[in-house]
Each structure stands twice: as C-alpha cells, then as structure tokens.
C-alpha cells in the first residue's frame, strides 16, 4: 500500500512495518497448528510426454486452506515454514500423502504415471530424511519407481558431497530425481556429470520469454542439447501456449508441464479427467 507521507510520515511508516511484522507472526502461529488441524491439501499438475501425449507424472503442489489467511501464495508460506523449521514435518506429510494418492491411482489402473514431490533444502539436511522416505514408501506400498523427488539446483549444490551420497542412495532405491527451476541457479554445470539425475526442469521464466527473446530460446535449446548428451530428460515448465509447445517440439524437448495442458487440480477433479482418457 502506498501512503502519502505527511508531517508524521515516519510514524505511518513504522506503523506499516509493525503491522506487517504482527501479521507475519500471526500467520506463523496459524502455521504451527495447520498440520494437526488438517488445513493442508495437495493439488496435482500433470506432466505430459511431448511425443506420446501421455501423462507421465503429476507434480504434487501444497495448498493451505486457512479461514483467516486463505489467499497467500504458497511460496511465501513455504518460505515462512522454512524459516521456522516447520517445513520438515509438513514435507513429510506431503511425501506420504502424495505417495498414498499415486498408489490409489495405480490400484485403480488410471495410468502409469509418477508422482513428483518438491523437497525443501531443509528436508535434505534433516538427519532422518532417508528413514522418512523409506517409511512413506512402506506405509503407502507405492513402488519407488513411481516416486520422483524435485530438488532445486542450489540445494543440490550445498554440501555437494553429502548430496551426491544421498542422491545415489535414493537412486539405488529406484526413486527418480529431477532438478527443479533449472537455469536460475548460479552453480557450475559440471555437477550434472557427477549427480545421477533423471530430469532437468527448465524454469518457466525461460519458456515465458522464449517467443520474444532469442536468448531465452538459445538457453532452452542449449539445455536440451546438453541434457541429451548427458542422457538426462528435460521437462519445460510453464508451457502456456500452442506456440510454446510448437517451439519446444522442434527443439526436441521431452516433457511439458503448464497451463496449456492443465492447471494444478484437486485429486478428485484430476481423477475424473483420468477416467475420461
Ligand atoms: P515449482 O515446483 O517450480 O512448481 C511450479 C509452479 O508453477 C507451481 O506454482 C505451479 O502452479 C506454477 N505453474 C505451473 N504451470 C504454470 C504455467 O503455465 N504458468 C504459470 N504462470 N505458472 C505455472 P505453486 O503451486 O504456486 O508453487 C510454487 C512453488 O512452491 C513451487 O514451484 C515449489 O517450489 C514450491 N512448492 C509447492 N509445493 C511444495 C511442497 O510441497 N514442498 C516444497 N518444499 N515446496 C513446494
Ligand atoms: Mg517443482
Ligand atoms: Mg519448478
Ligand atoms: Mg518454479
């Protein structure tokens, strides 16, 4: 909110800041109880193979349904939960819930697709992480080949030696690994030759600019070429138009995700769509 600063402009400014801080604290307090109050739920966004047009995965995305703070963007909520460490428990719930849902869809024979789960860097740093993964798979009886974990470039690159060990273990369990928002980090590309990654997800900012900006297009094309030579698949995020799809096809991108295919959907809605396929 822009306020005209009068003679006592400083006070108005301070009041706004105080208000913002107070509000943030109130949101945090609500978040501490959100898990037990069952206020979280997941929506799922399909990932489609560009050649076969089949759904090959669904990304689980967290949503928070709170009566007081209904419309806050989830990345802000996640940032707050990371600051408070709540994300570790919430992330475990996400993991289990996503596995449970995909197992249910597998049992109903609705398709041979994976479920992708976003991981916070804090979850990867958590000592109990591997056990939690194991527990989620055992509890839900989901075949590990149906689980894909999305980690960001920067979180893969901190304590890279530990991460390499961790990712190798996950791979040995049969779990798939993708690097989310690829291209936005500042890391060297050499790590790609060391980490056993299945998929790079090109950040949607490049896709968005691709049509008007030759540089963005060149970056995407370069990522695809590089990934191919490293035997890594590429998913383009944020595909919104037929033009995007056409260009990505011509560049031989493997998979797409975005509003052109579908927005993230509540499970019951996605399920009814899957039944019509
Ligand atoms: P992300 O993992 O890169 O997820 C993709 C985001 O792009 C989602 O936003 C999705 O709704 C949005 N999106 C998909 N297609 C399009 C499109 O065509 N156009 C546009 N403009 N946007 C599109 P969302 O759901 O708001 O999530 C934002 C971020 O929050 C995620 O980015 C992810 O980093 C994080 N996040 C979401 N759920 C979780 C979770 O369970 N755990 C963790 N750690 N992070 C999560
Ligand atoms: Mg993601
Ligand atoms: Mg992403
Ligand atoms: Mg993103």
CSV table of C-alpha atoms and ligand atoms in Angstrom, one decimal:
chain,number,residue,atom,x,y,z
A,1,UNK,CA,0.0,0.0,0.0
A,2,UNK,CA,1.4,3.4,-0.9
A,3,UNK,CA,0.7,6.0,1.7
A,4,UNK,CA,1.3,9.7,1.4
A,5,UNK,CA,3.8,10.7,4.0
A,6,UNK,CA,2.7,13.7,6.0
A,7,UNK,CA,4.5,15.6,8.7
A,8,UNK,CA,4.4,12.4,10.8
A,9,UNK,CA,5.4,10.2,7.9
A,10,UNK,CA,7.9,8.3,9.9
A,11,UNK,CA,5.2,7.1,12.3
A,12,UNK,CA,3.0,6.0,9.4
A,13,UNK,CA,5.9,4.0,8.0
A,14,UNK,CA,6.7,2.4,11.4
A,15,UNK,CA,3.0,1.5,11.9
A,16,UNK,CA,3.0,-0.2,8.5
A,17,UNK,CA,6.1,-2.2,9.4
A,18,UNK,CA,4.7,-3.1,12.8
A,19,UNK,CA,1.5,-4.2,11.1
A,20,UNK,CA,3.4,-6.4,8.7
A,21,UNK,CA,5.5,-8.0,11.4
A,22,UNK,CA,2.5,-8.6,13.5
A,23,UNK,CA,0.7,-10.2,10.6
A,24,UNK,CA,3.6,-12.4,9.8
A,25,UNK,CA,3.7,-13.6,13.4
A,26,UNK,CA,0.0,-14.3,13.3
A,27,UNK,CA,0.4,-16.3,10.1
A,28,UNK,CA,3.3,-18.2,11.7
A,29,UNK,CA,1.2,-19.1,14.7
A,30,UNK,CA,-1.6,-20.4,12.5
A,31,UNK,CA,1.0,-22.5,10.6
A,32,UNK,CA,2.2,-24.2,13.7
A,33,UNK,CA,-1.3,-25.8,14.1
A,34,UNK,CA,-2.1,-26.2,10.4
A,35,UNK,CA,-0.8,-29.8,10.1
A,36,UNK,CA,-2.8,-31.1,13.1
A,37,UNK,CA,-5.8,-29.1,12.0
A,38,UNK,CA,-5.6,-30.8,8.6
A,39,UNK,CA,-5.5,-27.4,6.8
A,40,UNK,CA,-3.1,-28.6,4.1
A,41,UNK,CA,-4.0,-30.4,1.0
A,42,UNK,CA,-2.3,-31.2,-2.3
A,43,UNK,CA,-3.2,-30.3,-5.9
A,44,UNK,CA,-1.7,-32.2,-8.8
A,45,UNK,CA,-0.4,-30.8,-12.1
A,46,UNK,CA,0.1,-33.3,-15.0
A,47,UNK,CA,3.4,-33.7,-16.8
A,48,UNK,CA,3.0,-34.9,-20.3
A,49,UNK,CA,5.3,-36.7,-22.7
A,50,UNK,CA,5.6,-34.3,-25.7
A,51,UNK,CA,5.8,-37.2,-28.3
A,52,UNK,CA,3.2,-39.6,-27.0
A,53,UNK,CA,0.9,-37.0,-25.4
A,54,UNK,CA,0.6,-39.3,-22.4
A,55,UNK,CA,0.6,-38.2,-18.8
A,56,UNK,CA,3.8,-39.5,-17.4
A,57,UNK,CA,3.7,-37.8,-14.0
A,58,UNK,CA,1.8,-35.5,-11.7
A,59,UNK,CA,3.5,-32.9,-9.6
A,60,UNK,CA,2.1,-32.6,-6.0
A,61,UNK,CA,1.8,-28.9,-5.0
A,62,UNK,CA,1.0,-27.9,-1.5
A,63,UNK,CA,-2.0,-25.7,-0.7
A,64,UNK,CA,-3.1,-24.2,2.6
A,65,UNK,CA,-6.7,-23.8,3.4
A,66,UNK,CA,-6.9,-21.4,6.4
A,67,UNK,CA,-10.0,-19.4,7.2
A,68,UNK,CA,-8.1,-16.3,8.2
A,69,UNK,CA,-5.3,-16.4,5.6
A,70,UNK,CA,-6.8,-18.0,2.6
A,71,UNK,CA,-5.1,-16.4,-0.3
A,72,UNK,CA,-1.4,-16.2,0.4
A,73,UNK,CA,0.9,-17.5,-2.3
A,74,UNK,CA,2.3,-20.9,-1.3
A,75,UNK,CA,5.9,-19.9,-1.9
A,76,UNK,CA,5.6,-17.3,0.8
A,77,UNK,CA,4.0,-19.8,3.2
A,78,UNK,CA,6.8,-22.3,2.4
A,79,UNK,CA,9.4,-19.6,3.0
A,80,UNK,CA,7.9,-18.9,6.4
A,81,UNK,CA,7.8,-22.6,7.2
A,82,UNK,CA,11.4,-22.9,6.2
A,83,UNK,CA,12.3,-20.1,8.5
A,84,UNK,CA,10.6,-21.8,11.4
A,85,UNK,CA,11.7,-25.3,10.5
A,86,UNK,CA,8.0,-26.4,10.2
A,87,UNK,CA,8.7,-27.5,6.6
A,88,UNK,CA,10.4,-30.7,7.7
A,89,UNK,CA,7.2,-32.1,9.2
A,90,UNK,CA,4.9,-30.7,6.6
A,91,UNK,CA,7.2,-32.0,3.9
A,92,UNK,CA,7.0,-35.5,5.4
A,93,UNK,CA,3.2,-35.2,5.3
A,94,UNK,CA,3.4,-34.1,1.6
A,95,UNK,CA,5.6,-37.0,0.8
A,96,UNK,CA,3.3,-39.6,2.4
A,97,UNK,CA,0.1,-38.1,1.1
A,98,UNK,CA,1.5,-37.8,-2.5
A,99,UNK,CA,2.6,-41.5,-2.4
A,100,UNK,CA,-0.7,-42.6,-1.0
A,101,UNK,CA,-2.6,-40.8,-3.7
A,102,UNK,CA,-0.5,-42.2,-6.5
A,103,UNK,CA,-0.7,-45.7,-5.1
A,104,UNK,CA,-4.5,-45.3,-5.1
A,105,UNK,CA,-4.4,-44.2,-8.8
A,106,UNK,CA,-2.1,-47.1,-9.7
A,107,UNK,CA,-4.5,-49.5,-8.0
A,108,UNK,CA,-7.4,-48.0,-9.9
A,109,UNK,CA,-5.4,-48.5,-13.2
A,110,UNK,CA,-5.7,-44.9,-14.1
A,111,UNK,CA,-2.3,-44.7,-15.7
A,112,UNK,CA,1.3,-45.5,-15.5
A,113,UNK,CA,2.5,-42.2,-14.1
A,114,UNK,CA,4.9,-41.0,-11.4
A,115,UNK,CA,4.2,-38.5,-8.6
A,116,UNK,CA,6.6,-35.7,-8.2
A,117,UNK,CA,7.3,-34.2,-4.8
A,118,UNK,CA,9.1,-30.9,-4.1
A,119,UNK,CA,11.7,-31.1,-1.4
A,120,UNK,CA,12.9,-28.2,0.7
A,121,UNK,CA,16.6,-27.9,1.2
A,122,UNK,CA,15.9,-28.4,5.0
A,123,UNK,CA,14.4,-31.8,4.3
A,124,UNK,CA,17.6,-32.9,2.6
A,125,UNK,CA,19.6,-31.7,5.5
A,126,UNK,CA,17.4,-33.5,8.0
A,127,UNK,CA,19.2,-36.5,9.6
A,128,UNK,CA,16.0,-38.6,9.5
A,129,UNK,CA,15.3,-37.9,5.8
A,130,UNK,CA,16.2,-41.3,4.4
A,131,UNK,CA,14.1,-43.1,7.0
A,132,UNK,CA,11.2,-40.8,6.3
A,133,UNK,CA,11.4,-41.7,2.6
A,134,UNK,CA,11.5,-45.4,3.4
A,135,UNK,CA,8.7,-45.1,5.8
A,136,UNK,CA,6.4,-43.2,3.4
A,137,UNK,CA,7.0,-45.9,0.7
A,138,UNK,CA,6.4,-48.8,3.1
A,139,UNK,CA,3.3,-47.2,4.6
A,140,UNK,CA,1.7,-46.5,1.3
A,141,UNK,CA,3.1,-49.5,-0.6
A,142,UNK,CA,4.0,-47.3,-3.5
A,143,UNK,CA,6.6,-48.8,-5.9
A,144,UNK,CA,9.6,-46.5,-5.6
A,145,UNK,CA,9.8,-46.2,-9.4
A,146,UNK,CA,6.7,-44.1,-9.2
A,147,UNK,CA,8.2,-41.5,-6.9
A,148,UNK,CA,10.2,-38.6,-8.3
A,149,UNK,CA,11.8,-36.1,-6.0
A,150,UNK,CA,12.3,-32.5,-7.2
A,151,UNK,CA,15.2,-30.7,-5.7
A,152,UNK,CA,16.5,-27.2,-6.6
A,153,UNK,CA,19.9,-26.6,-8.1
A,154,UNK,CA,21.1,-24.6,-5.1
A,155,UNK,CA,20.0,-27.2,-2.6
A,156,UNK,CA,21.8,-30.0,-4.6
A,157,UNK,CA,24.9,-27.8,-4.6
A,158,UNK,CA,25.3,-27.1,-0.9
A,159,UNK,CA,27.3,-29.8,0.8
A,160,UNK,CA,27.6,-31.3,-2.6
A,161,UNK,CA,29.5,-34.4,-1.4
A,162,UNK,CA,26.7,-35.3,1.1
A,163,UNK,CA,24.1,-34.6,-1.6
A,164,UNK,CA,25.8,-36.9,-4.0
A,165,UNK,CA,25.8,-39.7,-1.5
A,166,UNK,CA,22.2,-39.1,-0.7
A,167,UNK,CA,21.1,-38.9,-4.3
A,168,UNK,CA,22.9,-42.1,-5.1
A,169,UNK,CA,21.1,-43.9,-2.2
A,170,UNK,CA,17.8,-42.6,-3.5
A,171,UNK,CA,18.6,-43.8,-7.0
A,172,UNK,CA,19.6,-47.2,-5.7
A,173,UNK,CA,16.1,-47.4,-4.1
A,174,UNK,CA,14.6,-46.9,-7.5
A,175,UNK,CA,13.5,-43.3,-6.9
A,176,UNK,CA,13.8,-40.7,-9.7
A,177,UNK,CA,15.4,-37.3,-9.2
A,178,UNK,CA,14.8,-34.1,-11.0
A,179,UNK,CA,16.3,-30.7,-10.7
A,180,UNK,CA,13.7,-28.0,-10.4
A,181,UNK,CA,13.8,-24.5,-11.8
A,182,UNK,CA,16.8,-25.3,-13.7
A,183,UNK,CA,18.8,-22.4,-15.2
A,184,UNK,CA,18.0,-20.0,-12.4
A,185,UNK,CA,20.9,-21.0,-10.1
A,186,UNK,CA,24.4,-19.9,-10.3
A,187,UNK,CA,26.1,-23.2,-10.0
A,188,UNK,CA,28.6,-24.6,-12.4
A,189,UNK,CA,27.3,-27.2,-14.8
A,190,UNK,CA,30.0,-29.7,-14.0
A,191,UNK,CA,27.9,-31.1,-11.2
A,192,UNK,CA,25.5,-32.5,-13.8
A,193,UNK,CA,28.1,-35.0,-14.8
A,194,UNK,CA,28.5,-36.2,-11.2
A,195,UNK,CA,24.9,-36.3,-10.0
A,196,UNK,CA,22.8,-39.2,-11.2
A,197,UNK,CA,19.8,-37.0,-12.3
A,198,UNK,CA,16.9,-38.2,-14.4
A,199,UNK,CA,15.3,-34.9,-15.4
A,200,UNK,CA,16.0,-31.2,-15.6
A,201,UNK,CA,13.0,-29.0,-15.3
A,202,UNK,CA,13.6,-25.8,-17.2
A,203,UNK,CA,12.4,-22.8,-15.3
A,204,UNK,CA,9.3,-21.2,-16.6
A,205,UNK,CA,10.9,-17.8,-16.9
A,206,UNK,CA,12.8,-19.1,-20.0
A,207,UNK,CA,9.7,-20.6,-21.5
A,208,UNK,CA,7.8,-17.4,-20.9
A,209,UNK,CA,10.4,-15.3,-22.8
A,210,UNK,CA,11.2,-17.9,-25.4
A,211,UNK,CA,8.9,-16.5,-28.1
A,212,UNK,CA,10.1,-12.9,-28.0
A,213,UNK,CA,13.6,-13.3,-26.7
A,214,UNK,CA,16.2,-15.2,-28.8
A,215,UNK,CA,18.5,-15.5,-25.9
A,216,UNK,CA,15.9,-17.3,-23.8
A,217,UNK,CA,15.3,-19.6,-26.7
A,218,UNK,CA,19.0,-20.2,-27.1
A,219,UNK,CA,19.3,-21.1,-23.4
A,220,UNK,CA,16.5,-23.7,-23.7
A,221,UNK,CA,17.9,-25.2,-26.8
A,222,UNK,CA,21.3,-25.4,-25.2
A,223,UNK,CA,20.0,-27.1,-22.1
A,224,UNK,CA,18.1,-29.6,-24.2
A,225,UNK,CA,21.2,-30.4,-26.3
A,226,UNK,CA,23.4,-30.7,-23.2
A,227,UNK,CA,20.9,-32.9,-21.4
A,228,UNK,CA,20.6,-35.2,-24.3
A,229,UNK,CA,24.4,-35.8,-24.4
A,230,UNK,CA,24.3,-36.5,-20.7
A,231,UNK,CA,21.4,-38.8,-21.0
A,232,UNK,CA,19.1,-36.6,-18.9
A,233,UNK,CA,15.5,-35.9,-19.8
A,234,UNK,CA,14.1,-32.3,-20.0
A,235,UNK,CA,10.8,-31.0,-18.8
A,236,UNK,CA,9.7,-27.5,-19.8
A,237,UNK,CA,7.7,-25.7,-17.0
A,238,UNK,CA,5.1,-23.0,-17.6
A,239,UNK,CA,4.1,-24.1,-21.1
A,240,UNK,CA,1.1,-21.8,-21.6
A,241,UNK,CA,0.5,-21.5,-25.4
A,242,UNK,CA,0.5,-23.6,-28.6
A,243,UNK,CA,3.4,-21.5,-29.8
A,244,UNK,CA,5.4,-22.6,-26.7
A,245,UNK,CA,4.6,-26.2,-27.5
A,246,UNK,CA,5.5,-25.9,-31.1
A,247,UNK,CA,8.9,-24.4,-30.4
A,248,UNK,CA,9.6,-27.0,-27.7
A,249,UNK,CA,8.7,-29.8,-30.0
A,250,UNK,CA,11.0,-28.5,-32.7
A,251,UNK,CA,13.8,-28.4,-30.1
A,252,UNK,CA,13.0,-32.0,-29.1
A,253,UNK,CA,12.1,-31.3,-25.5
A,254,UNK,CA,10.9,-34.5,-23.8
A,255,UNK,CA,8.1,-33.4,-21.5
A,256,UNK,CA,6.0,-30.4,-20.8
A,257,UNK,CA,4.0,-29.0,-17.9
A,258,UNK,CA,1.9,-25.9,-17.7
A,259,UNK,CA,-1.5,-24.3,-18.1
A,260,UNK,CA,-1.7,-25.4,-21.7
A,261,UNK,CA,-2.1,-28.9,-20.5
A,262,UNK,CA,-3.7,-28.3,-17.2
A,263,UNK,CA,-3.6,-26.2,-14.1
A,264,UNK,CA,-2.9,-27.9,-10.8
A,265,UNK,CA,-6.0,-29.8,-9.9
A,266,UNK,CA,-7.7,-31.2,-6.8
A,267,UNK,CA,-7.2,-35.0,-6.8
A,268,UNK,CA,-10.9,-35.8,-7.4
A,269,UNK,CA,-11.0,-33.5,-10.4
A,270,UNK,CA,-7.8,-35.0,-11.9
A,271,UNK,CA,-9.2,-38.4,-11.2
A,272,UNK,CA,-12.4,-37.7,-13.2
A,273,UNK,CA,-10.3,-36.4,-16.1
A,274,UNK,CA,-8.1,-39.5,-16.0
A,275,UNK,CA,-11.1,-41.7,-16.2
A,276,UNK,CA,-12.1,-40.0,-19.4
A,277,UNK,CA,-8.8,-40.6,-21.1
B,1,LIG,P1,7.6,-25.3,-8.6
B,1,LIG,O1,8.0,-26.6,-8.0
B,1,LIG,O2,8.5,-24.9,-9.7
B,1,LIG,O3,6.1,-25.6,-9.2
B,1,LIG,C1,5.6,-25.0,-10.3
B,1,LIG,C2,4.8,-23.7,-10.0
B,1,LIG,O4,4.5,-23.1,-11.3
B,1,LIG,C3,3.5,-24.0,-9.3
B,1,LIG,O5,3.2,-22.9,-8.5
B,1,LIG,C4,2.5,-24.1,-10.5
B,1,LIG,O6,1.2,-23.8,-10.1
B,1,LIG,C5,3.1,-23.0,-11.4
B,1,LIG,N1,2.7,-23.2,-12.8
B,1,LIG,C6,2.5,-24.4,-13.4
B,1,LIG,N2,2.3,-24.2,-14.7
B,1,LIG,C7,2.3,-22.9,-14.9
B,1,LIG,C8,2.0,-22.0,-16.1
B,1,LIG,O7,1.8,-22.5,-17.2
B,1,LIG,N3,2.1,-20.7,-15.9
B,1,LIG,C9,2.4,-20.1,-14.7
B,1,LIG,N4,2.4,-18.8,-14.6
B,1,LIG,N5,2.6,-20.9,-13.6
B,1,LIG,C10,2.5,-22.2,-13.7
B,1,LIG,P2,2.8,-23.0,-7.0
B,1,LIG,O8,1.9,-24.2,-6.8
B,1,LIG,O9,2.3,-21.7,-6.5
B,1,LIG,O10,4.1,-23.4,-6.3
B,1,LIG,C11,5.2,-22.5,-6.2
B,1,LIG,C12,6.5,-23.2,-5.6
B,1,LIG,O11,6.3,-23.5,-4.3
B,1,LIG,C13,6.8,-24.4,-6.3
B,1,LIG,O12,7.5,-24.2,-7.6
B,1,LIG,C14,7.7,-25.1,-5.3
B,1,LIG,O13,9.0,-24.5,-5.4
B,1,LIG,C15,7.0,-24.6,-4.0
B,1,LIG,N6,6.2,-25.8,-3.5
B,1,LIG,C16,4.9,-26.1,-3.8
B,1,LIG,N7,4.5,-27.2,-3.1
B,1,LIG,C17,5.6,-27.5,-2.3
B,1,LIG,C18,5.8,-28.6,-1.4
B,1,LIG,O14,5.0,-29.5,-1.1
B,1,LIG,N8,7.1,-28.6,-0.8
B,1,LIG,C19,8.0,-27.7,-1.1
B,1,LIG,N9,9.2,-27.8,-0.4
B,1,LIG,N10,7.9,-26.7,-2.0
B,1,LIG,C20,6.7,-26.6,-2.6
B,2,LIG,MG1,8.6,-28.4,-8.6
B,3,LIG,MG1,9.7,-25.8,-11.0
B,4,LIG,MG1,9.4,-22.8,-10.4
